[in-house]
Short mmCIF file of C-alpha atoms and ligand atoms in Angstrom, two decimals:
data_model
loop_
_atom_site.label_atom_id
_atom_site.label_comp_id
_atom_site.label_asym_id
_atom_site.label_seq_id
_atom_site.Cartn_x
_atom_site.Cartn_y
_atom_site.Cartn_z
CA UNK N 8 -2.17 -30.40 30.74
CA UNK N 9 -4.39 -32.04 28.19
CA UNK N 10 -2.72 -35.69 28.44
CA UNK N 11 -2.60 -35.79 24.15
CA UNK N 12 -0.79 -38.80 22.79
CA UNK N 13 2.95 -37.76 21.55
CA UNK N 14 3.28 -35.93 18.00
CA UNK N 15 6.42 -35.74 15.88
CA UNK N 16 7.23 -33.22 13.41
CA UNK N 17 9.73 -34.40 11.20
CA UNK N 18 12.03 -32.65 8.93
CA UNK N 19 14.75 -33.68 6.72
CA UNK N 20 14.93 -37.03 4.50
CA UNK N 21 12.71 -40.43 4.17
CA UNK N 22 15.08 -41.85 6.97
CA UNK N 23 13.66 -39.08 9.53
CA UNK N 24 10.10 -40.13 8.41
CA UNK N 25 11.00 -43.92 8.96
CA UNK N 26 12.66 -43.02 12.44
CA UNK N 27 9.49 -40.34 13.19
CA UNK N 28 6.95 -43.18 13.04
CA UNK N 29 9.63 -45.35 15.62
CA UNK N 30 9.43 -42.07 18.08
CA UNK N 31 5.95 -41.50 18.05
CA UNK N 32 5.46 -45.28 18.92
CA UNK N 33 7.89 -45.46 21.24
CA UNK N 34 6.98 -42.59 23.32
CA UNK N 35 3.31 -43.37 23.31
CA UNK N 36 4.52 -46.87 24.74
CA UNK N 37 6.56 -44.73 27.24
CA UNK N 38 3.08 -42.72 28.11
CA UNK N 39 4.57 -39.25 27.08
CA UNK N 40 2.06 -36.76 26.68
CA UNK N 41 1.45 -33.18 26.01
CA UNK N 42 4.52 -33.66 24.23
CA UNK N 43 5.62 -32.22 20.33
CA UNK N 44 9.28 -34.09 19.72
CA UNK N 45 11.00 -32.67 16.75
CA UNK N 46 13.47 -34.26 14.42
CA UNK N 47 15.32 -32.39 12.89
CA UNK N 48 17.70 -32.14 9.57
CA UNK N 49 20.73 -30.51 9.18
CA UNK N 50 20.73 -30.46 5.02
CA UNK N 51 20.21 -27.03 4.74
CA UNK N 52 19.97 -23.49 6.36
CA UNK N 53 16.48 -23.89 5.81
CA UNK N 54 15.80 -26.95 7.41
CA UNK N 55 17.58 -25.78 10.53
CA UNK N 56 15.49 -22.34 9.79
CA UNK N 57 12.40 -24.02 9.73
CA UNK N 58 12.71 -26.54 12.65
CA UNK N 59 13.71 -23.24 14.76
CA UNK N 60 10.74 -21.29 13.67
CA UNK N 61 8.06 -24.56 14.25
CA UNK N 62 9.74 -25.13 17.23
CA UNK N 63 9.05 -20.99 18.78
CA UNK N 64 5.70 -20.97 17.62
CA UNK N 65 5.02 -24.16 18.89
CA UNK N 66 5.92 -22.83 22.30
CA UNK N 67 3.75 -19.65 21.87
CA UNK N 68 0.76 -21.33 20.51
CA UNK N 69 0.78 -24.55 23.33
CA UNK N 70 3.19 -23.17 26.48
CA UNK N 71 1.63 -26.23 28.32
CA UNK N 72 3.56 -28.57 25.64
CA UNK N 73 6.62 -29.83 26.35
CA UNK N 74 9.48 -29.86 23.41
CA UNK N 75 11.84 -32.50 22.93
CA UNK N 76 14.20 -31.97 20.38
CA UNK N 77 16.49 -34.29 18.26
CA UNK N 78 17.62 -35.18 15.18
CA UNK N 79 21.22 -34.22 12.99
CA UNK N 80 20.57 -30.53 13.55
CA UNK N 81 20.93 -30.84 17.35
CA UNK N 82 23.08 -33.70 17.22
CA UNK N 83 25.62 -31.69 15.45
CA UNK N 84 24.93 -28.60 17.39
CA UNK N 85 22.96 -29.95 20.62
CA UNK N 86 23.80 -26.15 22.92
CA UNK N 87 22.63 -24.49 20.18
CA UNK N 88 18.92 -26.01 20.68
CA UNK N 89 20.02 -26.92 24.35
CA UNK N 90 19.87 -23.20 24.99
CA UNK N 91 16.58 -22.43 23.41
CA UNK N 92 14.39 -21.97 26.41
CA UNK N 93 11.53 -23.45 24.38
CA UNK N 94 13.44 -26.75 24.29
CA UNK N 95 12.83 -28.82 27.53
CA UNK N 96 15.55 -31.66 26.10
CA UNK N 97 18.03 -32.76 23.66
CA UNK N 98 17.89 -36.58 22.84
CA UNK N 99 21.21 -37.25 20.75
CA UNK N 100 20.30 -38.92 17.46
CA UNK N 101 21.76 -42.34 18.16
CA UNK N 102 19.75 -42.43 21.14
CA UNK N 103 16.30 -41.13 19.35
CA UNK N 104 15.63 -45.10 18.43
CA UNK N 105 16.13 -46.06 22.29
CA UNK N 106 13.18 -46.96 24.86
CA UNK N 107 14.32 -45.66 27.64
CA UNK N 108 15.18 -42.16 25.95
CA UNK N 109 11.15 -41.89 26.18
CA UNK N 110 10.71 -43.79 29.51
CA UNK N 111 13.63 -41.51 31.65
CA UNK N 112 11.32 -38.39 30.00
CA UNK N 113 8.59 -39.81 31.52
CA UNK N 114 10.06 -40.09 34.55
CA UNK N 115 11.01 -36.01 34.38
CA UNK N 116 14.56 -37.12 34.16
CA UNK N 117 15.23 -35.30 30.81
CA UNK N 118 18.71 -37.10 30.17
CA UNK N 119 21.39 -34.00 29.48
CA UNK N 120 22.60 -34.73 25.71
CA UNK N 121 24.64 -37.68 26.76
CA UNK N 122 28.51 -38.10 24.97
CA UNK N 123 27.63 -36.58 22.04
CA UNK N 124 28.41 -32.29 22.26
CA UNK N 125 27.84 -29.73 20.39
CA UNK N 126 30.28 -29.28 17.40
CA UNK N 127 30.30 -25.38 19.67
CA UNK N 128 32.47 -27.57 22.45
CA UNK N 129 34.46 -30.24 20.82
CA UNK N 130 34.49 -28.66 16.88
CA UNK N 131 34.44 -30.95 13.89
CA UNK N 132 34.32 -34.70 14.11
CA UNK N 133 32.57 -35.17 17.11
CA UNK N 134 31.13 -38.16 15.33
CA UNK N 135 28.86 -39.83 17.47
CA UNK N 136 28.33 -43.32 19.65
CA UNK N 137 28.24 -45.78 16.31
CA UNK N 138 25.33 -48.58 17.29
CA UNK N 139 24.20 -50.07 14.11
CA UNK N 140 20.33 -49.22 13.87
CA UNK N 141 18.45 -51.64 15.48
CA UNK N 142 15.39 -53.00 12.96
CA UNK N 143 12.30 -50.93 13.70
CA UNK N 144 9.43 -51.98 15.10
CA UNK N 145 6.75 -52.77 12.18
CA UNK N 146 4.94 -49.97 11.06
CA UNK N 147 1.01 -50.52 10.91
CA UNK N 148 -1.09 -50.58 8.30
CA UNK N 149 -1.84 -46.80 9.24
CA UNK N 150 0.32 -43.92 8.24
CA UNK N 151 0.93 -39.87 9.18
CA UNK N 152 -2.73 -38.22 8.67
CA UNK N 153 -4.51 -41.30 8.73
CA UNK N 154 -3.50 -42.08 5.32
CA UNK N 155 -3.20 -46.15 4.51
CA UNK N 156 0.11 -47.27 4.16
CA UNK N 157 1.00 -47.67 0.74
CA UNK N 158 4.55 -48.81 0.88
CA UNK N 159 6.85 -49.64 3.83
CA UNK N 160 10.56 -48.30 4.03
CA UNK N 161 12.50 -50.58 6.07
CA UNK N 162 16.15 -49.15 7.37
CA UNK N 163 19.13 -51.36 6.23
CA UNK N 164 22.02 -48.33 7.22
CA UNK N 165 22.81 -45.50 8.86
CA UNK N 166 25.72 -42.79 9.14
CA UNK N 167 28.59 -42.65 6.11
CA UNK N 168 32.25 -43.15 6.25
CA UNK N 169 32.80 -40.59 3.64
CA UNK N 170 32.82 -36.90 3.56
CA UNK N 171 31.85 -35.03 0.45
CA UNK N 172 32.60 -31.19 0.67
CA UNK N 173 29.21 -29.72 0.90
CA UNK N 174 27.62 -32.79 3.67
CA UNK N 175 27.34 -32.33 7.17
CA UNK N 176 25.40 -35.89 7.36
CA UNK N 177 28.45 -37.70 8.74
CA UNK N 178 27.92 -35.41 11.47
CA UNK N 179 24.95 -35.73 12.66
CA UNK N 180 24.68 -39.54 12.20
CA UNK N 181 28.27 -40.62 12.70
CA UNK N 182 30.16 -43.60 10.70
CA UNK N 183 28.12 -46.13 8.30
CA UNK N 184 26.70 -48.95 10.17
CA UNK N 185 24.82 -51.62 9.02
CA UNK N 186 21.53 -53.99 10.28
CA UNK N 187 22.51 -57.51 9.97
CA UNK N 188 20.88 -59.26 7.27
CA UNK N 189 18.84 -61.92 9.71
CA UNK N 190 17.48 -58.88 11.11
CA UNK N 191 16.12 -57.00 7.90
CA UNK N 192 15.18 -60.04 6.09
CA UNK N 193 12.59 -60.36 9.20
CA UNK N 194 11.63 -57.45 9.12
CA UNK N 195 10.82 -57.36 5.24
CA UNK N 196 8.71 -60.89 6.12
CA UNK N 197 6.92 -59.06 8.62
CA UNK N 198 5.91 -56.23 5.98
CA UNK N 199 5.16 -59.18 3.88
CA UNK N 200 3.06 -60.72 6.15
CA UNK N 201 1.14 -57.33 7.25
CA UNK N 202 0.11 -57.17 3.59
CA UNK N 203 2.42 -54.71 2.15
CA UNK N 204 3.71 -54.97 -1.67
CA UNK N 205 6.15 -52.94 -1.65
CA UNK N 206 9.46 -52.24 0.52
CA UNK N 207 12.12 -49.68 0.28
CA UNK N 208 15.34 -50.30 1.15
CA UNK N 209 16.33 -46.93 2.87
CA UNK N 210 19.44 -45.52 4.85
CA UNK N 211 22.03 -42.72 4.38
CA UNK N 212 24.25 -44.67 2.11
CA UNK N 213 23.34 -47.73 1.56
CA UNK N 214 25.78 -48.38 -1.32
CA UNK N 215 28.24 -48.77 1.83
CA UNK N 216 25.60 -51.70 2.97
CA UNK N 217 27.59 -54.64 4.61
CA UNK N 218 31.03 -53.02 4.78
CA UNK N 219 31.17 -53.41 8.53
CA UNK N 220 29.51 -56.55 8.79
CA UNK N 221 31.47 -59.74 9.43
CA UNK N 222 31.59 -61.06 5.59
CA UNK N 223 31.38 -57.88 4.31
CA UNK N 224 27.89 -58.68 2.45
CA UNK N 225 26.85 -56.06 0.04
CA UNK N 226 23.80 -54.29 -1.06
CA UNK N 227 23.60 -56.69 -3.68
CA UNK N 228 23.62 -59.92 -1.88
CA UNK N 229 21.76 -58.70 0.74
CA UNK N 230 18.63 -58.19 -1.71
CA UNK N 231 19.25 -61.53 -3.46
CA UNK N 232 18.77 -62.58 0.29
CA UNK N 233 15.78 -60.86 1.12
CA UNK N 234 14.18 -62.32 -2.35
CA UNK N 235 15.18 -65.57 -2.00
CA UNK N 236 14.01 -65.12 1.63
CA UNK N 237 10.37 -63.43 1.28
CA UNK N 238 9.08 -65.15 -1.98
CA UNK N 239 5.66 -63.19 -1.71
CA UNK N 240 7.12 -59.76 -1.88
CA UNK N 241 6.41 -58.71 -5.40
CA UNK N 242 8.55 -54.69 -5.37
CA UNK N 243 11.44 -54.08 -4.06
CA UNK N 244 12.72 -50.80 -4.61
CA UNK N 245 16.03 -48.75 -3.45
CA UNK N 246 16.36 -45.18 -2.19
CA UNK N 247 18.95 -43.64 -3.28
CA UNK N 248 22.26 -44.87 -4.36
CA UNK N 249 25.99 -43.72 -4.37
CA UNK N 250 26.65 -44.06 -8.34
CA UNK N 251 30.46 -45.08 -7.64
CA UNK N 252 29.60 -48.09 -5.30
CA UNK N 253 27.13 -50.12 -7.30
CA UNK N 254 28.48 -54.25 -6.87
CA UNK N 255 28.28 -56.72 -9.36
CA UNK N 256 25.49 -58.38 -7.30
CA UNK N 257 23.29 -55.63 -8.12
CA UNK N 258 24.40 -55.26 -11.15
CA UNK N 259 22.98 -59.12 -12.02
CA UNK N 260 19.53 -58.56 -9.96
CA UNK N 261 19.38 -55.16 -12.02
CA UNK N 262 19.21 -57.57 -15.36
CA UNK N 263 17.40 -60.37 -13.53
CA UNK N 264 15.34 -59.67 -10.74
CA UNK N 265 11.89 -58.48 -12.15
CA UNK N 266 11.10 -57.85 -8.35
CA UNK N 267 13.64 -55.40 -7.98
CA UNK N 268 11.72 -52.25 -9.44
CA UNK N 269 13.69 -50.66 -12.60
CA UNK N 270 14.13 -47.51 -11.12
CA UNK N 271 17.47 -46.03 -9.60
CA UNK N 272 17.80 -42.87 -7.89
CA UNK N 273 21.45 -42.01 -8.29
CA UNK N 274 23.14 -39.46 -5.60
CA UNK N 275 24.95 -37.72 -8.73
CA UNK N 276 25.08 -34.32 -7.60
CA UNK N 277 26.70 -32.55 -10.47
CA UNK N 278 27.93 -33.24 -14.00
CA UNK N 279 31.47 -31.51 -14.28
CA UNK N 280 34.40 -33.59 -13.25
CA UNK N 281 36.00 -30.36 -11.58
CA UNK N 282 33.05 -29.94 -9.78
CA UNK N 283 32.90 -33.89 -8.65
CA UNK N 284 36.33 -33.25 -7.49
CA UNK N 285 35.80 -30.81 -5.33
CA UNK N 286 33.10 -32.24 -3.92
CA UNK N 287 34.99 -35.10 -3.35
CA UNK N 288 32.62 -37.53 -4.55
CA UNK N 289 33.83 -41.04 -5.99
CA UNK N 290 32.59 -40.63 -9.54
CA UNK N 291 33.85 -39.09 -12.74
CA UNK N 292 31.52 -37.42 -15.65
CA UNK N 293 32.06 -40.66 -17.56
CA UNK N 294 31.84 -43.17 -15.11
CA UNK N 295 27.77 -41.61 -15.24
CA UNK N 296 27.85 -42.32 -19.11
CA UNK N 297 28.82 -45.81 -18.67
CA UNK N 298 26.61 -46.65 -15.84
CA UNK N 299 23.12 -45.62 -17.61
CA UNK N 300 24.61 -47.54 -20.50
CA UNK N 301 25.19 -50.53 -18.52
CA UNK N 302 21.83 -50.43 -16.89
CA UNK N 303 19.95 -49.63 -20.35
CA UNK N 304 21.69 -52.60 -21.81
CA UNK N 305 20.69 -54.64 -18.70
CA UNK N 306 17.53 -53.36 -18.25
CA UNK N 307 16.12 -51.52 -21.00
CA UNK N 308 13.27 -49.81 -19.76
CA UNK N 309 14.85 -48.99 -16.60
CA UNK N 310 14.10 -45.26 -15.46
CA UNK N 311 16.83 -43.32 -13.68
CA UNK N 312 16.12 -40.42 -10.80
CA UNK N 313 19.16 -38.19 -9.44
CA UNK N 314 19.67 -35.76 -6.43
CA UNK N 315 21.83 -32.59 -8.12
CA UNK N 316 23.26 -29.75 -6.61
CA UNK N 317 22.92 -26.30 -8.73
CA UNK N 318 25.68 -23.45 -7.95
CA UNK N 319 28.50 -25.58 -6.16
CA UNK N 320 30.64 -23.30 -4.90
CA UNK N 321 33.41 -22.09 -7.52
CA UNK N 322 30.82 -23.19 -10.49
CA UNK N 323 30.92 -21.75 -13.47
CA UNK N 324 28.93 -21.35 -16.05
CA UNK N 325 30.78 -24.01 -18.63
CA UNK N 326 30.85 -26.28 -15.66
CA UNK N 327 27.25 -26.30 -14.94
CA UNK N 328 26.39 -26.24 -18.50
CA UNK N 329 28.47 -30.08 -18.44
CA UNK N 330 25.79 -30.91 -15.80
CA UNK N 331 22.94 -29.88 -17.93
CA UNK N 332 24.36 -31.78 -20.58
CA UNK N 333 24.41 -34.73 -18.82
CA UNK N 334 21.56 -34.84 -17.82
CA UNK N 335 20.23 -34.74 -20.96
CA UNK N 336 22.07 -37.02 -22.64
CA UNK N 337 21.82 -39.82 -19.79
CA UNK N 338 18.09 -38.66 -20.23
CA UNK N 339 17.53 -38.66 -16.27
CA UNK N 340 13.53 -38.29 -15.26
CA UNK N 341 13.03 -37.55 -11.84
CA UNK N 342 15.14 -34.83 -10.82
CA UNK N 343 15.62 -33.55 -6.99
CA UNK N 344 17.66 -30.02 -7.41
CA UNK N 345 19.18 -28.31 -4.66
CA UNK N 346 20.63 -24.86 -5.11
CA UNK N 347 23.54 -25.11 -2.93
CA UNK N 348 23.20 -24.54 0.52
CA UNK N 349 26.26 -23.56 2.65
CA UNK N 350 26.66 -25.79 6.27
CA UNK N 351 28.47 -24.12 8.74
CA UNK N 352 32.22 -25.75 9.41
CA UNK N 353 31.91 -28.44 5.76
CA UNK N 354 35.09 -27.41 3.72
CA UNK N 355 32.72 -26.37 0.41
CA UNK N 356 31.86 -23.16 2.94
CA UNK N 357 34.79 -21.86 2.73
CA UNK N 358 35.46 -21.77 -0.94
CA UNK N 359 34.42 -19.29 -3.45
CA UNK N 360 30.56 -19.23 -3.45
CA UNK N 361 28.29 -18.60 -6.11
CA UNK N 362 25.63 -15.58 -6.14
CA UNK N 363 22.56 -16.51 -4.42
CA UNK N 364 20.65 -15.35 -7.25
CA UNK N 365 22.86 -17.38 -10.20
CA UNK N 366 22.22 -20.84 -7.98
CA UNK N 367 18.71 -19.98 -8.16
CA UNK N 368 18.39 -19.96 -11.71
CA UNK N 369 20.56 -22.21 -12.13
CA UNK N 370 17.83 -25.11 -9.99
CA UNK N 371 15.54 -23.38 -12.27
CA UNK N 372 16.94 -24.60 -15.56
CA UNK N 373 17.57 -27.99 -14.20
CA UNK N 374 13.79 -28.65 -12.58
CA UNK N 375 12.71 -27.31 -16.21
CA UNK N 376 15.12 -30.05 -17.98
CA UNK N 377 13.96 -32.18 -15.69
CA UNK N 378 9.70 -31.83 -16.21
CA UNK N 379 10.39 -32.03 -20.07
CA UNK N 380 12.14 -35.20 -19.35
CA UNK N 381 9.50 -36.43 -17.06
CA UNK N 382 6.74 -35.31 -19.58
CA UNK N 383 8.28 -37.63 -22.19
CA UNK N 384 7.90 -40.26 -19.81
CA UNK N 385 4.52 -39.77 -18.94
CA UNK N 386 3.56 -39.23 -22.92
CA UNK N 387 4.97 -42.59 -23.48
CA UNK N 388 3.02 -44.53 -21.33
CA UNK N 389 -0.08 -43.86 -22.76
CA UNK N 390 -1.61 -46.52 -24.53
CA UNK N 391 0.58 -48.88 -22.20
CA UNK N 392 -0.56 -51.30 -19.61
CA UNK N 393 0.96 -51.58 -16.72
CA UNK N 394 1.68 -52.94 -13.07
CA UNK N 395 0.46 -50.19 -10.49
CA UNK N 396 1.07 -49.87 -6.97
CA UNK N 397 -2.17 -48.06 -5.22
CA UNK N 398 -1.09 -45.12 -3.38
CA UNK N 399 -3.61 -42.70 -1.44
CA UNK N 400 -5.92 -40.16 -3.04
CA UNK N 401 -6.29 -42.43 -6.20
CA UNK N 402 -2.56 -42.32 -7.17
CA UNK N 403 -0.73 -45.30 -8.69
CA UNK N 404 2.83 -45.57 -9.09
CA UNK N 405 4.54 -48.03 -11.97
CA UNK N 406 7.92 -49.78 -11.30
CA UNK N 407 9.21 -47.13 -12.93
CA UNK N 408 8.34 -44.92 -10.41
CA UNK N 409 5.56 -42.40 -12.41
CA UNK N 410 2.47 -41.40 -10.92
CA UNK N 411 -0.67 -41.99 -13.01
CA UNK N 412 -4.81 -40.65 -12.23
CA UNK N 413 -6.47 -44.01 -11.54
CA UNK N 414 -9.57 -44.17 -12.40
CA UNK N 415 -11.66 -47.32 -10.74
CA UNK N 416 -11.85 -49.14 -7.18
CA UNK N 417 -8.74 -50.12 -6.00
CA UNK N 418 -7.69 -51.07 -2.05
CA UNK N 419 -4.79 -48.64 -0.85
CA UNK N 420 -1.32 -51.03 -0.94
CA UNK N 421 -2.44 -53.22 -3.70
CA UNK N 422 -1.10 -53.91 -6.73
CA UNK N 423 -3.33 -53.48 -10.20
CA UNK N 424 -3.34 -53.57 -13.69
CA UNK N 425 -4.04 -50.18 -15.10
CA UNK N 426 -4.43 -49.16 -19.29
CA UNK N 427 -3.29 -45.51 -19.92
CA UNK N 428 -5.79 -44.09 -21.40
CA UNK N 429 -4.95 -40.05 -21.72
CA UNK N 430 -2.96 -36.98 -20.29
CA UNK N 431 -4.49 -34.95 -18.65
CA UNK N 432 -3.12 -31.18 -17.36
CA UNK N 433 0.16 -32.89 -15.86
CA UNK N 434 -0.86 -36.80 -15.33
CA UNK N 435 -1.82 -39.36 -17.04
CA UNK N 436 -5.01 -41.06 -16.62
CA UNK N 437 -5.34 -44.76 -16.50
CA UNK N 438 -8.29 -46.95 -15.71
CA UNK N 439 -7.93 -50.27 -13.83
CA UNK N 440 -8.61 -53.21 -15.59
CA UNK N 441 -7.30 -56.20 -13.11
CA UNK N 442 -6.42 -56.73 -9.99
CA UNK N 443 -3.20 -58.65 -9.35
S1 SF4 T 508 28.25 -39.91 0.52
FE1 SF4 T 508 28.72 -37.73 0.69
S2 SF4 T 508 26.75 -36.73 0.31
FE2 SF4 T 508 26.29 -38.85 0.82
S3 SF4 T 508 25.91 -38.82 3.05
FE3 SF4 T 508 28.07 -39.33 2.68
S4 SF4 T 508 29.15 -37.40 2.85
FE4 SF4 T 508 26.99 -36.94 2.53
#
């Protein structure tokens, strides 16, 4: 026994990170030690392939540690890790963001995975206990590896109601649930107040913000109320977004709000209306059309990111060339590709899949379209002033989201003025010339 503070190794989205942080301070408060607890993701084969691997050689390398193990891959199949014998407990992943899941490990009284069981015993839907999440504690100024905090990500949702073929999310985190409003907007003051500039507004699907709220606020009113509310925050931005959902109160902050950063991150997934169907998701081809050219007219220079899937099953090759297509002509710059990824017991799994090999090149041609579209972006910035965030290692990001070379002092978290002055192998270089 060595009596080291916690760790967490995290796997999976930004709402694993956010939760990570809450873990790691929660089970320091709790005096765990000589413990590794590891959250896991359920997205892909890989992700559960990876968590399994860290988790054995974690075991070989440090027997004396102690592994605790949560997160949507054992929530959705809590034997499966339950049985590992390098796993000395399961905490469900509703109850990951409770105290006294820390404080009754502590005590040696590793709680058995309480209600929720393995999709092995009670098969699909074993949704679990639906608590909204509770607002997280503030995260300090001090991130993973020491780095300075550059931006905070503050959860407004968890969970989703709906249940697109290929998604085992609703799974592992259950229905959509909401944080009351009071409680965020306090939470984004307290960010405020710590000195950060910029928030994210993170969660599962946060389109669905509000729906099980009394009032039924949505995403949109909730960030007029968070403006309105913290006056001093000068970037709000939004993770991603379900393209069919977006309300008419985002719609005006998208053409009004100059704190609410120009950048959406659409959850499109594909680009073929066949495909959208049998993914069930809520949009159509064209209903992606009209949205960029509802948000261009708003917004001009707003910049759009999307999360695709390459080789759905049953794809062929007209259907993903309607995806390339649109991506080109909605001219969509930063571009997260998946090739698809089969989860045990979703209903995509058990339709027609696509060669390994053709989804692979497939994610090829798509990250390709997606740098060229990126490099256009970058090449017309230069020569432009503009608003930069200060990230770590001498990184600034614009509203739009682009990462530019700073060159000059600047304090980690702050916001400066920066010229772009020249590309340079893959980024643009741009010197600061103000503090804001
Ligand atoms: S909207 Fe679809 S893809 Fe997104 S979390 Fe819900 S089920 Fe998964």
């Amino acid at each position: 026994m060595t009596n080291a503070p916690p760790e967490v190794l995290t796997f999976g989205c930004r709402l694993n990170s956010v939760e990570s942080e809450t873990m790691q301070r929660l089970a320091s408060s709790a005096g765990l030690c000589d413990t590794v607890i590891v959250n896991t993701c359920a997205v892909t084969a890989e992700a559960e392939r990876q968590a399994g691997q860290a988790i054995r050689r974690l075991k070989r390398e440090s027997p004396h540690v102690r592994i605790i193990v949560t997160g949507c891959a054992s929530q959705i199949d809590a034997q499966k890790y339950a049985a590992m014998k390098e796993v000395d407990a399961v905490i469900p992943n509703d109850a990951k963001m409770q105290a006294e899941s820390f404080t009754n490990l502590v005590a040696a009284k590793p709680s058995p995975p309480k209600g929720g069981r393995g999709l092995g015993e009670g098969g699909l839907g074993c949704l679990y206990p639906q608590s909204p999440p509770s607002p997280q504690p503030l995260s300090p100024q001090e991130g993973e590896r020491g780095l300075a905090m550059q931006r905070a990500f503050v959860q407004i949702q968890t969970g989703c109601n709906y249940h697109c073929t290929f998604c085992i999310i609703p799974y592992g985190r259950g229905a959509s649930r909401s944080t009351p409003i009071d409680a965020i907007t306090a939470q984004v003051r307290a960010c405020a107040d710590k000195g950060f500039n910029e928030i994210v507004l993170t969660g599962v699907d946060i389109a669905s913000y509000g729906q099980d709220l009394p009032d039924r606020p949505t995403l949109g009113s909730l960030i007029r109320r968070v403006l309105q509310a913290v006056p001093t925050l000068p970037r709000l931005r939004l993770s991603s977004l379900d393209p069919a959902a977006i309300d008419e109160d985002l719609w005006d902050l998208v053409a009004q709000e100059p704190r609410l950063m120009p950048h959406l991150h659409l959850s499109l997934q594909a680009g073929d209306d066949m495909i959208l169907k049998r993914m069930k998701r809520r949009h159509s081809r064209d209903d992606i059309f009209r949205l960029c050219a509802r948000a261009r007219h708003l917004r001009p220079d707003i910049v759009f990111g999307a999360d695709i899937i390459a080789g759905f099953p049953t794809e062929t090759d007209a259907m993903f060339a309607n995806t390339h297509d649109l991506v080109e002509k909605c001219s969509l710059t930063w571009l997260h590709v998946f090739p698809y990824s089969a989860r045990k017991l979703t209903p995509a799994a058990k339709m027609p899949q696509v060669h390994g090999a053709i989804r692979k090149e497939r994610a090829d041609r798509l990250r390709a379209l997606g740098e060229r579209a990126a490099r256009r972006h970058y090449e017309s910035l230069i020569g432009t002033t503009v608003k930069v965030l200060v990230e770590n290692n001498g990184i600034g990001c614009t509203p739009h989201f682009a990462k530019l070379k700073l060159q000059g002092q600047a304090r980690v978290g702050g916001i400066v003025e920066a010229r772009c002055v020249r590309g340079e192998n893959d980024a643009v270089v741009a010197e600061v010339v103000k503090v804001v």
